[in-house]
Coordinates of N, CA and C in Angstrom, one line a residue:
M1 N 99.9 103.6 125.2 CA 100.1 104.9 124.5 C 99.0 105.1 123.5
R2 N 98.4 106.3 123.6 CA 97.3 106.6 122.7 C 97.8 107.5 121.5
V3 N 97.5 107.0 120.3 CA 98.0 107.7 119.1 C 96.8 108.1 118.3
L4 N 96.8 109.4 117.9 CA 95.7 109.9 117.0 C 96.3 109.9 115.6
F5 N 95.7 109.1 114.7 CA 96.1 109.1 113.3 C 95.1 110.0 112.5
L6 N 95.7 110.7 111.5 CA 94.9 111.6 110.7 C 95.2 111.3 109.2
A7 N 94.3 111.5 108.3 CA 94.5 111.3 106.9 C 93.5 112.0 106.0
D8 N 93.9 112.5 104.9 CA 93.0 112.8 103.7 C 92.2 114.0 103.8
V9 N 91.5 114.3 104.9 CA 90.6 115.5 105.1 C 90.9 116.1 106.5
E10 N 90.9 117.4 106.5 CA 91.0 118.1 107.8 C 89.7 118.0 108.6
S11 N 89.8 117.5 109.8 CA 88.6 117.3 110.6 C 88.1 118.7 111.1
Q12 N 86.9 118.9 110.8 CA 86.2 120.2 111.3 C 86.3 120.2 112.9
K13 N 86.1 119.1 113.5 CA 86.1 118.9 115.0 C 87.4 119.5 115.5
Y14 N 88.5 119.2 114.9 CA 89.8 119.6 115.4 C 90.3 121.0 114.8
W15 N 89.8 121.4 113.7 CA 90.3 122.6 113.1 C 89.3 123.8 113.3
D16 N 88.1 123.6 113.0 CA 87.1 124.7 113.1 C 86.5 124.8 114.5
F17 N 86.5 123.7 115.2 CA 85.9 123.7 116.6 C 86.9 123.1 117.6
F18 N 88.1 123.7 117.5 CA 89.2 123.1 118.4 C 88.9 123.2 119.9
D19 N 89.1 122.1 120.5 CA 88.9 122.0 122.0 C 90.1 121.2 122.5
K20 N 91.0 121.8 123.3 CA 92.1 121.2 123.7 C 91.9 119.9 124.5
S21 N 90.7 119.9 125.2 CA 90.4 118.8 126.0 C 90.2 117.5 125.2
D22 N 89.9 117.6 123.9 CA 89.8 116.5 123.0 C 91.2 115.7 122.9
F23 N 92.3 116.4 123.3 CA 93.6 115.8 123.1 C 94.2 115.5 124.4
K24 N 93.5 115.5 125.6 CA 94.1 115.4 126.9 C 94.7 114.0 127.1
D25 N 94.2 113.0 126.4 CA 94.7 111.6 126.6 C 95.5 111.1 125.4
I26 N 95.8 112.1 124.4 CA 96.6 111.7 123.3 C 98.1 111.9 123.6
D27 N 98.9 110.9 123.2 CA 100.4 111.0 123.4 C 101.1 111.4 122.2
L28 N 100.6 111.1 121.0 CA 101.3 111.3 119.7 C 100.3 111.4 118.6
I29 N 100.6 112.3 117.6 CA 99.7 112.4 116.4 C 100.5 112.0 115.2
I30 N 99.9 111.2 114.3 CA 100.6 110.8 113.1 C 99.7 111.0 111.9
S31 N 100.2 111.7 110.9 CA 99.5 111.9 109.7 C 99.9 110.9 108.6
C32 N 98.8 110.3 108.0 CA 99.1 109.4 106.9 C 99.0 110.1 105.5
G33 N 99.0 111.4 105.5 CA 99.2 112.1 104.2 C 97.9 112.8 103.7
D34 N 98.1 113.6 102.7 CA 97.1 114.4 102.1 C 96.4 115.4 103.0
L35 N 97.1 116.0 103.9 CA 96.6 117.0 104.8 C 97.4 118.3 104.6
K36 N 96.7 119.5 104.7 CA 97.3 120.7 104.5 C 98.5 120.9 105.6
P37 N 99.7 121.4 105.2 CA 100.7 121.6 106.2 C 100.3 122.5 107.3
D38 N 99.5 123.5 107.0 CA 99.0 124.5 108.0 C 98.2 123.8 109.1
Y39 N 97.5 122.8 108.7 CA 96.6 122.0 109.6 C 97.5 121.3 110.6
L40 N 98.6 120.7 110.2 CA 99.5 120.0 111.1 C 100.2 121.0 112.0
T41 N 100.7 122.1 111.4 CA 101.3 123.1 112.2 C 100.4 123.6 113.2
Y42 N 99.2 123.9 112.9 CA 98.2 124.4 113.9 C 98.0 123.4 115.0
L43 N 97.9 122.1 114.7 CA 97.6 121.1 115.7 C 98.8 121.0 116.7
T44 N 100.0 120.9 116.1 CA 101.2 120.8 117.0 C 101.3 122.0 117.9
T45 N 101.0 123.1 117.3 CA 101.1 124.4 118.1 C 100.1 124.5 119.2
M46 N 98.9 124.1 118.9 CA 97.8 124.2 119.8 C 97.7 123.1 120.9
T47 N 98.2 122.0 120.5 CA 98.1 120.9 121.5 C 99.5 120.7 122.3
G48 N 100.6 121.1 121.6 CA 101.9 120.9 122.2 C 102.3 119.4 122.0
L49 N 101.6 118.7 121.2 CA 102.0 117.3 120.9 C 102.9 117.1 119.8
E50 N 103.7 116.1 119.8 CA 104.6 115.8 118.7 C 103.7 115.2 117.5
I51 N 104.0 115.7 116.3 CA 103.4 115.1 115.1 C 104.4 114.6 114.1
A52 N 104.2 113.3 113.8 CA 105.0 112.7 112.7 C 104.1 112.5 111.5
Y53 N 104.7 112.4 110.3 CA 103.9 112.3 109.1 C 104.6 111.6 108.0
V54 N 103.8 111.1 107.1 CA 104.3 110.6 105.7 C 103.5 111.4 104.7
H55 N 104.0 111.4 103.5 CA 103.4 112.2 102.5 C 102.3 111.5 101.7
G56 N 101.3 112.2 101.4 CA 100.3 111.7 100.5 C 100.6 112.1 99.1
N57 N 99.8 111.6 98.1 CA 100.1 112.0 96.7 C 99.7 113.5 96.4
H58 N 99.0 114.1 97.2 CA 98.6 115.5 97.0 C 99.5 116.5 97.8
D59 N 100.6 116.0 98.4 CA 101.3 116.8 99.3 C 102.6 117.5 98.7
K60 N 102.4 117.9 97.4 CA 103.6 118.5 96.8 C 104.0 119.9 97.4
R61 N 103.1 120.5 98.1 CA 103.4 121.8 98.8 C 104.3 121.6 100.0
Y62 N 104.5 120.4 100.4 CA 105.4 120.1 101.6 C 106.8 120.4 101.3
K63 N 107.2 120.3 100.0 CA 108.5 120.6 99.6 C 109.0 122.0 99.9
E64 N 108.1 123.0 99.6 CA 108.4 124.4 99.8 C 107.9 124.8 101.3
S65 N 106.8 124.2 101.7 CA 106.3 124.7 103.0 C 105.9 123.5 103.9
P66 N 106.9 122.8 104.4 CA 106.6 121.6 105.3 C 105.9 122.1 106.6
P67 N 105.1 121.2 107.2 CA 104.5 121.6 108.5 C 105.5 121.9 109.5
E68 N 105.4 123.1 110.1 CA 106.4 123.5 111.1 C 106.3 122.7 112.4
G69 N 107.4 122.3 113.0 CA 107.4 121.6 114.2 C 107.0 120.1 114.2
C70 N 106.9 119.6 112.9 CA 106.5 118.2 112.7 C 107.7 117.4 112.2
I71 N 107.6 116.1 112.3 CA 108.7 115.2 111.9 C 108.3 114.3 110.8
C72 N 109.1 114.4 109.7 CA 108.8 113.5 108.6 C 109.5 112.1 108.9
I73 N 108.7 111.0 108.7 CA 109.2 109.7 109.1 C 109.3 108.8 107.8
E74 N 109.4 109.5 106.7 CA 109.5 108.7 105.4 C 110.8 107.9 105.4
D75 N 110.7 106.7 104.9 CA 111.9 105.8 104.7 C 112.8 105.7 105.9
R76 N 112.1 105.6 107.1 CA 112.9 105.3 108.3 C 112.0 104.7 109.4
I77 N 112.7 104.2 110.4 CA 111.9 103.7 111.6 C 112.1 104.8 112.7
F78 N 110.9 105.2 113.2 CA 110.9 106.2 114.2 C 110.4 105.5 115.5
T79 N 111.1 105.6 116.6 CA 110.7 104.9 117.8 C 110.2 106.0 118.8
Y80 N 109.0 105.8 119.3 CA 108.4 106.7 120.3 C 107.8 105.9 121.4
H81 N 108.4 106.1 122.6 CA 108.0 105.4 123.8 C 108.0 103.9 123.5
G82 N 109.1 103.4 122.9 CA 109.3 102.0 122.7 C 108.5 101.4 121.4
I83 N 107.6 102.2 120.8 CA 106.9 101.7 119.6 C 107.6 102.1 118.4
R84 N 107.9 101.1 117.5 CA 108.6 101.4 116.3 C 107.7 101.6 115.1
F85 N 107.7 102.8 114.5 CA 106.9 103.2 113.4 C 107.7 103.2 112.1
L86 N 107.3 102.5 111.1 CA 108.0 102.5 109.8 C 107.1 103.4 108.8
G87 N 107.7 104.4 108.3 CA 107.0 105.3 107.4 C 107.3 105.1 105.9
L88 N 106.2 104.9 105.1 CA 106.4 104.8 103.6 C 105.2 105.5 103.0
G89 N 105.4 106.8 102.7 CA 104.3 107.5 102.1 C 104.2 107.4 100.6
G90 N 103.2 108.1 100.0 CA 103.0 108.1 98.6 C 102.0 107.2 98.1
S91 N 101.7 107.3 96.8 CA 100.7 106.5 96.2 C 101.2 105.8 94.9
M92 N 100.4 104.9 94.3 CA 100.8 104.3 93.0 C 100.9 105.5 92.0
R93 N 102.0 105.4 91.2 CA 102.1 106.4 90.1 C 101.0 106.3 89.1
Y94 N 100.3 107.4 88.9 CA 99.2 107.5 88.0 C 99.3 108.7 87.0
K95 N 100.3 109.6 87.3 CA 100.5 110.7 86.4 C 101.8 111.3 86.9
P96 N 102.5 112.2 86.1 CA 103.7 112.9 86.6 C 103.4 113.6 87.9
G97 N 104.3 113.6 88.8 CA 104.1 114.3 90.1 C 104.9 113.7 91.2
E98 N 105.0 114.4 92.3 CA 105.8 114.0 93.5 C 105.0 113.0 94.3
H99 N 105.7 112.2 95.1 CA 105.1 111.3 96.1 C 104.2 110.2 95.4
Q100 N 104.7 109.8 94.2 CA 104.0 108.7 93.4 C 105.1 107.7 93.0
Y101 N 104.8 106.4 93.1 CA 105.7 105.4 92.8 C 105.1 104.2 92.1
T102 N 105.9 103.6 91.2 CA 105.5 102.4 90.6 C 105.7 101.3 91.7
E103 N 105.2 100.1 91.4 CA 105.4 99.0 92.4 C 106.9 98.8 92.5
E104 N 107.6 98.8 91.4 CA 109.1 98.5 91.5 C 109.8 99.6 92.3
E105 N 109.4 100.9 92.1 CA 110.0 102.0 92.9 C 109.8 101.8 94.4
M106 N 108.6 101.4 94.7 CA 108.3 101.2 96.2 C 109.1 100.0 96.7
R107 N 109.3 99.0 95.9 CA 110.1 97.9 96.3 C 111.5 98.3 96.6
K108 N 112.0 99.2 95.7 CA 113.4 99.7 95.9 C 113.6 100.5 97.2
R109 N 112.5 101.3 97.5 CA 112.6 102.0 98.8 C 112.7 101.0 100.0
I110 N 111.9 100.0 99.9 CA 111.9 99.0 101.0 C 113.2 98.2 101.0
K111 N 113.7 97.9 99.9 CA 115.0 97.1 99.8 C 116.1 97.9 100.4
K112 N 116.1 99.2 100.1 CA 117.2 100.1 100.7 C 117.0 100.2 102.2
L113 N 115.8 100.2 102.7 CA 115.6 100.2 104.1 C 116.1 99.0 104.8
K114 N 116.0 97.9 104.2 CA 116.4 96.6 104.7 C 117.9 96.5 105.1
H115 N 118.6 97.4 104.5 CA 120.1 97.4 104.7 C 120.4 98.4 105.8
T116 N 119.5 99.1 106.4 CA 119.7 100.1 107.5 C 119.9 99.3 108.8
K117 N 120.6 99.9 109.7 CA 120.8 99.3 111.0 C 119.5 99.2 111.8
G118 N 119.2 98.1 112.3 CA 118.1 98.0 113.1 C 116.8 97.5 112.5
F119 N 116.8 97.5 111.1 CA 115.6 97.1 110.4 C 115.2 95.6 110.7
K120 N 116.2 94.8 110.9 CA 115.9 93.4 111.1 C 115.1 93.1 112.4
K121 N 115.1 94.1 113.3 CA 114.3 94.0 114.5 C 112.8 94.1 114.2
G122 N 112.5 94.5 112.9 CA 111.1 94.7 112.6 C 110.5 96.0 113.1
F123 N 109.2 96.1 113.0 CA 108.5 97.3 113.4 C 107.2 97.0 113.9
D124 N 106.6 97.8 114.8 CA 105.3 97.6 115.4 C 104.2 98.2 114.6
V125 N 104.4 99.3 113.9 CA 103.3 99.9 113.2 C 103.9 100.4 111.8
L126 N 103.2 99.9 110.7 CA 103.5 100.3 109.4 C 102.6 101.5 109.0
V127 N 103.2 102.7 108.8 CA 102.4 103.9 108.5 C 102.6 104.3 107.0
T128 N 101.6 104.2 106.2 CA 101.7 104.5 104.8 C 100.6 105.5 104.5
H129 N 100.6 106.0 103.2 CA 99.4 106.7 102.7 C 98.5 105.7 101.9
S130 N 99.1 104.9 101.1 CA 98.3 104.0 100.3 C 98.1 102.7 101.0
P131 N 97.0 102.0 100.7 CA 96.8 100.6 101.2 C 97.6 99.6 100.5
A132 N 97.5 98.4 101.0 CA 98.1 97.2 100.3 C 97.3 96.7 99.1
R133 N 97.9 96.1 98.1 CA 97.1 95.6 97.0 C 96.1 94.6 97.4
G134 N 94.9 94.8 97.0 CA 93.9 93.8 97.3 C 93.3 93.9 98.7
L135 N 93.8 94.9 99.5 CA 93.3 95.0 100.8 C 92.6 96.3 101.0
N136 N 91.4 96.3 100.6 CA 90.5 97.6 100.7 C 91.0 98.7 99.9
D137 N 91.8 98.4 98.8 CA 92.2 99.4 97.9 C 91.2 99.7 96.8
G138 N 91.5 100.6 95.9 CA 90.6 100.9 94.8 C 90.9 100.1 93.5
E139 N 90.1 100.3 92.5 CA 90.3 99.6 91.2 C 91.0 100.5 90.2
D140 N 90.9 101.9 90.4 CA 91.6 102.7 89.5 C 93.1 102.8 89.8
L141 N 93.9 103.2 88.9 CA 95.4 103.2 89.1 C 95.8 104.0 90.3
C142 N 95.1 105.1 90.4 CA 95.5 106.1 91.5 C 95.3 105.4 92.9
H143 N 94.3 104.6 93.0 CA 94.0 104.0 94.3 C 94.3 102.5 94.5
I144 N 95.0 101.9 93.5 CA 95.5 100.6 93.7 C 96.6 100.6 94.7
G145 N 96.6 99.6 95.6 CA 97.6 99.5 96.7 C 98.8 98.8 96.2
F146 N 99.8 98.7 97.1 CA 101.1 98.1 96.7 C 101.2 96.7 97.2
E147 N 101.6 95.8 96.3 CA 101.8 94.4 96.7 C 102.9 94.2 97.7
C148 N 103.9 95.0 97.6 CA 105.1 94.9 98.5 C 104.6 95.2 100.0
F149 N 103.6 96.0 100.2 CA 103.1 96.1 101.5 C 102.5 94.9 102.1
N150 N 101.9 94.1 101.3 CA 101.4 92.7 101.7 C 102.6 91.9 102.2
E151 N 103.7 92.0 101.4 CA 104.9 91.2 101.8 C 105.5 91.6 103.1
L152 N 105.5 92.9 103.3 CA 106.0 93.5 104.6 C 105.2 92.9 105.8
I153 N 103.9 92.9 105.6 CA 103.0 92.5 106.6 C 103.2 91.0 106.9
E154 N 103.3 90.2 105.8 CA 103.5 88.8 106.0 C 104.8 88.4 106.7
K155 N 105.9 89.1 106.3 CA 107.2 88.8 106.8 C 107.4 89.3 108.3
Y156 N 107.0 90.6 108.5 CA 107.3 91.2 109.8 C 106.1 91.2 110.8
E157 N 104.9 90.9 110.4 CA 103.8 90.9 111.2 C 103.7 92.0 112.2
P158 N 103.7 93.2 111.7 CA 103.5 94.4 112.6 C 102.1 94.3 113.3
K159 N 102.1 94.9 114.5 CA 100.8 94.8 115.2 C 99.7 95.6 114.5
Y160 N 100.2 96.7 113.8 CA 99.2 97.6 113.1 C 99.8 98.0 111.7
F161 N 98.9 98.1 110.7 CA 99.2 98.8 109.5 C 98.2 99.8 109.3
V162 N 98.6 101.1 109.3 CA 97.7 102.2 109.3 C 98.0 103.0 108.0
H163 N 96.9 103.3 107.2 CA 97.0 104.0 105.9 C 95.9 105.0 105.8
G164 N 95.9 105.7 104.7 CA 94.8 106.6 104.3 C 94.5 106.4 102.9
H165 N 94.3 107.5 102.1 CA 94.2 107.4 100.6 C 92.8 107.0 100.1
V166 N 92.2 105.9 100.7 CA 90.9 105.4 100.3 C 89.9 106.1 101.2
H167 N 89.2 107.1 100.6 CA 88.2 107.8 101.4 C 87.0 107.0 101.7
M168 N 86.5 107.1 103.0 CA 85.4 106.3 103.4 C 84.1 106.8 102.9
N169 N 84.1 107.9 102.1 CA 82.9 108.4 101.5 C 82.9 108.3 100.0
Y170 N 83.6 107.3 99.5 CA 83.7 107.1 98.1 C 82.5 106.4 97.5
G171 N 81.5 106.1 98.3 CA 80.3 105.5 97.8 C 80.3 104.0 97.7
R172 N 81.3 103.4 98.4 CA 81.3 101.9 98.5 C 81.6 101.6 99.9
N173 N 81.4 100.4 100.2 CA 81.6 99.9 101.6 C 83.1 99.7 101.9
V174 N 83.7 100.8 102.4 CA 85.1 100.8 102.8 C 85.2 100.5 104.3
P175 N 85.8 99.4 104.7 CA 85.9 99.0 106.1 C 86.9 99.9 106.8
R176 N 86.7 100.3 108.0 CA 87.6 101.0 108.8 C 88.7 100.1 109.3
I177 N 88.3 98.9 109.8 CA 89.3 98.0 110.4 C 89.2 96.6 109.7
T178 N 90.4 96.0 109.4 CA 90.5 94.7 108.8 C 91.6 94.0 109.5
Q179 N 91.4 92.7 109.8 CA 92.4 91.9 110.4 C 93.1 90.9 109.3
V180 N 94.4 91.0 109.3 CA 95.2 90.2 108.4 C 96.2 89.4 109.2
G181 N 95.9 88.2 109.6 CA 96.8 87.4 110.4 C 96.9 88.1 111.8
N182 N 98.2 88.4 112.2 CA 98.4 89.1 113.5 C 98.4 90.6 113.3
T183 N 98.1 91.1 112.1 CA 98.1 92.6 111.9 C 96.7 93.2 111.8
T184 N 96.5 94.2 112.5 CA 95.3 95.0 112.4 C 95.4 96.1 111.4
V185 N 94.6 96.1 110.4 CA 94.8 97.1 109.3 C 93.7 98.2 109.5
V186 N 94.2 99.5 109.5 CA 93.3 100.6 109.9 C 93.3 101.6 108.8
N187 N 92.1 102.0 108.3 CA 92.0 103.1 107.4 C 91.8 104.4 108.2
A188 N 92.8 105.3 108.2 CA 92.8 106.4 109.2 C 92.1 107.6 108.6
Y189 N 91.2 107.4 107.6 CA 90.5 108.6 106.9 C 90.0 109.6 108.0
E190 N 90.3 110.8 107.8 CA 89.9 111.9 108.7 C 90.6 111.8 110.1
K191 N 90.2 110.8 110.9 CA 90.8 110.6 112.2 C 90.5 109.3 112.8
Y192 N 91.5 108.7 113.5 CA 91.2 107.4 114.2 C 92.2 107.3 115.4
I193 N 91.8 106.9 116.5 CA 92.6 106.8 117.7 C 92.9 105.3 118.0
L194 N 94.2 105.0 118.2 CA 94.6 103.7 118.6 C 95.3 103.7 120.0
D195 N 95.0 102.7 120.7 CA 95.7 102.5 122.0 C 96.7 101.4 121.8
I196 N 98.0 101.7 121.9 CA 99.1 100.8 121.6 C 99.9 100.5 122.9
D197 N 100.1 99.3 123.2 CA 100.8 98.9 124.4 C 102.3 99.3 124.2
I198 N 102.9 99.9 125.2 CA 104.3 100.3 125.1 C 105.2 99.4 125.8
D199 N 106.5 99.3 125.4 CA 107.5 98.5 126.0 C 108.4 99.5 126.8
E200 N 108.4 99.5 128.1 CA 109.2 100.4 128.9 C 110.7 100.1 128.8
N201 N 111.1 99.0 128.3 CA 112.5 98.7 128.2 C 113.1 99.2 126.9
R202 N 112.3 99.7 126.0 CA 112.8 100.2 124.7 C 113.1 101.7 124.9
P203 N 114.0 102.3 124.0 CA 114.3 103.7 124.0 C 113.0 104.5 123.8
K204 N 113.0 105.7 124.4 CA 111.8 106.5 124.4 C 111.6 107.2 123.0
R205 N 112.6 107.7 122.4 CA 112.4 108.4 121.2 C 113.7 108.5 120.4
F206 N 113.8 108.0 119.2 CA 114.9 108.1 118.3 C 114.6 107.6 116.9
F207 N 115.5 108.0 116.0 CA 115.4 107.5 114.6 C 116.5 106.4 114.4
E208 N 116.2 105.4 113.7 CA 117.2 104.4 113.4 C 118.3 105.1 112.5
K209 N 119.5 104.8 112.7 CA 120.6 105.3 111.9 C 120.8 104.4 110.7
N210 N 121.1 105.0 109.6 CA 121.4 104.3 108.4 C 122.8 103.7 108.4

């Protein structure tokens, strides 16, 4: 299964110079946050593809005008063609505002999830806005990652951990791909395509029930 991940900036290639042939081999689109809702609405309308998303720290407009035809996967496991995606959006809290969390608040979100049916089965792809602490994150409070994400990776060993938030044009050497044990960590800034092996024996599409 080929998944197009998006984050942080709207790609001119997809929005200003849209060509449907660019999406002919894409099966699913996932936003890691900080994208205009109109951008996601446009892409799902023009491509006919399903789009799932988590929130970025700048996505306060989603409350009043969420992207039409798209699926929010915050705080749940979304299974698509047998691949289990866990969504945890938002950034470290650095000022009053939505989609920001302290380390303890993010831990509480994860703890609540652990009590949901099916979570013990683990997940294949961790989808977040922020990175993990000390793993290609920033030094300022806004861009510091979450330590609890490291713990999720260590315990569940997902095949992929995909995030945004740390722009690759920040003027420092921000890697696109990092390997942590059995987990490939991807910074999805602007756009990145992953080919993920599917399990035909798993359900095609559903949300885990709480």
